XYZ file of N, CA, C and O in Angstrom:
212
model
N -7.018 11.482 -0.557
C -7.398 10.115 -0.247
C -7.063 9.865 1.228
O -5.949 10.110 1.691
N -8.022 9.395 1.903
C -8.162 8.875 3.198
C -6.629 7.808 3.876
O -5.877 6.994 3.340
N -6.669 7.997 4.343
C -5.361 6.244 4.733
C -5.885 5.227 4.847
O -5.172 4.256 5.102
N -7.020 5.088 4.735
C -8.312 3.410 5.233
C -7.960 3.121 3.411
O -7.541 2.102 2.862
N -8.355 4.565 2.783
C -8.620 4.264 0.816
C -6.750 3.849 0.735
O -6.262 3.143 -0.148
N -6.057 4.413 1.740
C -4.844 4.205 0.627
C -4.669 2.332 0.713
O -4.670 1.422 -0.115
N -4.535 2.440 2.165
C -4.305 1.054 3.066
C -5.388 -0.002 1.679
O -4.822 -0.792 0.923
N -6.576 0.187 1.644
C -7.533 -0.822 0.443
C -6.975 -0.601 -0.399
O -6.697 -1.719 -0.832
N -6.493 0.195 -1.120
C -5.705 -0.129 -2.387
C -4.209 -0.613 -2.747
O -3.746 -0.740 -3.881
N -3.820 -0.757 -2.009
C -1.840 -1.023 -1.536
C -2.680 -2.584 -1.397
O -2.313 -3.571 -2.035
N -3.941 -2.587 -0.377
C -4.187 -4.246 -0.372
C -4.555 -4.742 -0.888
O -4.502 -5.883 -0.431
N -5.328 -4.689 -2.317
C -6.070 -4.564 -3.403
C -4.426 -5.333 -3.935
O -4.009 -6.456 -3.651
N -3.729 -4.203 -4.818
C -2.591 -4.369 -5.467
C -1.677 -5.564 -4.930
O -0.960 -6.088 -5.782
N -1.596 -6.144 -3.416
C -1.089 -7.102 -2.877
C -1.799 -8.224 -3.114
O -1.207 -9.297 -3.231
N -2.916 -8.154 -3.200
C -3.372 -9.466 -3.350
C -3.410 -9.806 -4.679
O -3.444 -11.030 -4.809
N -3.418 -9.177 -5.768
C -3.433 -9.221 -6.884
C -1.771 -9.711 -7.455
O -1.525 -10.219 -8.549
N -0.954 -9.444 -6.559
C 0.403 -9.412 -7.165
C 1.206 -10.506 -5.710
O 2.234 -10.049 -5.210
N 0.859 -11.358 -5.366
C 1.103 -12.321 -4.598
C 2.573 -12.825 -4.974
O 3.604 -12.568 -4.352
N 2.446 -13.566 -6.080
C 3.705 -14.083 -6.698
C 4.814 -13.213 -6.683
O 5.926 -13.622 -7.018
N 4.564 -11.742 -6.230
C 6.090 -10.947 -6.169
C 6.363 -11.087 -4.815
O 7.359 -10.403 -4.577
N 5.932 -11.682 -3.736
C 6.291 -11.604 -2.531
C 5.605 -12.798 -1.633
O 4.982 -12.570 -0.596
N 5.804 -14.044 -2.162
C 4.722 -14.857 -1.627
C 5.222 -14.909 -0.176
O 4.539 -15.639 0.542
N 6.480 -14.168 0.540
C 7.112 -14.979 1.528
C 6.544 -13.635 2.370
O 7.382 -13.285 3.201
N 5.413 -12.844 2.371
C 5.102 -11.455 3.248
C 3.323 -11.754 3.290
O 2.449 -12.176 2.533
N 3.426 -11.360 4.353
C 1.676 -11.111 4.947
C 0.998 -9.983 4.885
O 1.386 -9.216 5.766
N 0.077 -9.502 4.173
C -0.492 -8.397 4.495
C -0.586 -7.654 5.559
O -0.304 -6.457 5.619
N -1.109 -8.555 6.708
C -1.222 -8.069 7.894
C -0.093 -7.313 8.635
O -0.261 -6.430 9.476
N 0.996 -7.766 8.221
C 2.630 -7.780 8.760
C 2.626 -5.733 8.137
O 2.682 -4.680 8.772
N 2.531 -6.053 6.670
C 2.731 -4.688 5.777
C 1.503 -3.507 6.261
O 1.638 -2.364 5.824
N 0.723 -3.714 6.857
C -0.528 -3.113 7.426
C -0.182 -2.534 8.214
O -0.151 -1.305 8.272
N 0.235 -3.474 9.178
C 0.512 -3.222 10.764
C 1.736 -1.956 10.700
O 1.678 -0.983 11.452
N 2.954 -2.168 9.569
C 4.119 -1.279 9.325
C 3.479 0.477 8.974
O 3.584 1.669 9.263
N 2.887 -0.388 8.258
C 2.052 0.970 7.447
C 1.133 1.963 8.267
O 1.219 3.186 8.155
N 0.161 1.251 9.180
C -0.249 2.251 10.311
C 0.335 2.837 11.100
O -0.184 3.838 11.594
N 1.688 2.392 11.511
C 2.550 2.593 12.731
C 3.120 3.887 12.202
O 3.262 4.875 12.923
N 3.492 3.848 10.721
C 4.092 5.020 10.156
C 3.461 5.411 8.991
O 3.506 4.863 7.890
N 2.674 6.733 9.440
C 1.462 7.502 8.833
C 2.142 7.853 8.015
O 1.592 7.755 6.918
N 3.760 8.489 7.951
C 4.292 9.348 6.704
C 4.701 8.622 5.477
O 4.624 8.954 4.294
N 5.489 6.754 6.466
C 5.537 6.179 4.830
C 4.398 5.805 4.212
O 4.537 5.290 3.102
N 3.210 5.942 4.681
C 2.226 5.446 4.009
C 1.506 6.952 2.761
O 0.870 6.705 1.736
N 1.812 8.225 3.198
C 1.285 9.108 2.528
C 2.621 9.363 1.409
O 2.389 9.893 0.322
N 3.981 8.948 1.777
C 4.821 8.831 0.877
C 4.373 7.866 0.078
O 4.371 8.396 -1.033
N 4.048 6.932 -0.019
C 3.568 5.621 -1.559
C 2.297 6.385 -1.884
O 2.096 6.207 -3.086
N 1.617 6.933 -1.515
C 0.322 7.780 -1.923
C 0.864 8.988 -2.907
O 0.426 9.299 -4.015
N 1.900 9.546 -2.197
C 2.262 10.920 -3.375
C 3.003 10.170 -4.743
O 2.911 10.512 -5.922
N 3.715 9.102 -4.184
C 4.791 8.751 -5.430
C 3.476 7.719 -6.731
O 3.563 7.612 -7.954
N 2.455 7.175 -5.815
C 1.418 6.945 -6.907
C 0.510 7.768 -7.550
O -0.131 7.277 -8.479
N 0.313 9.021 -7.211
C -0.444 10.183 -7.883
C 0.562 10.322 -8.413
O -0.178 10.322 -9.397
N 1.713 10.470 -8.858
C 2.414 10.619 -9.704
C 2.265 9.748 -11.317
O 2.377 10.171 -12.468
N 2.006 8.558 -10.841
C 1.980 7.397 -11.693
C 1.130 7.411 -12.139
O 1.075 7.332 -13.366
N -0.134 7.535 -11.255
C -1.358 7.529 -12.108
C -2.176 8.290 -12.606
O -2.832 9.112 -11.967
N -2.237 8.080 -13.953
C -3.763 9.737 -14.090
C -4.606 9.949 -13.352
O -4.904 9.214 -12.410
N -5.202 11.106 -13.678
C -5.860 11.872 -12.515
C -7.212 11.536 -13.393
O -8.315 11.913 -12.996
């Protein structure tokens, strides 16, 4: 999976789940997330874990 597909689905799951963090911006978690390519492919491996294939 691409980092554009991971980034849409982490934002997908954020907007859907608002009420766990109403006090954070997407944009804010985006901006973190591009800056650092590895934590972003780290939440990618630990969710292929989680989810069926």
């Amino acid at each position: 999976m691409s980092n554009i597909e991971i980034l849409n689905v982490l934002k997908d799951r954020f907007a859907k789940n608002m009420n766990r963090h109403k006090e954070l911006q997407w944009a804010k978690v985006e901006a973190k997330l591009e800056a650092n390519t590895e934590k972003l492919w780290a939440l990618n491996e630990l969710d292929s874990m989680i989810q069926p294939q």
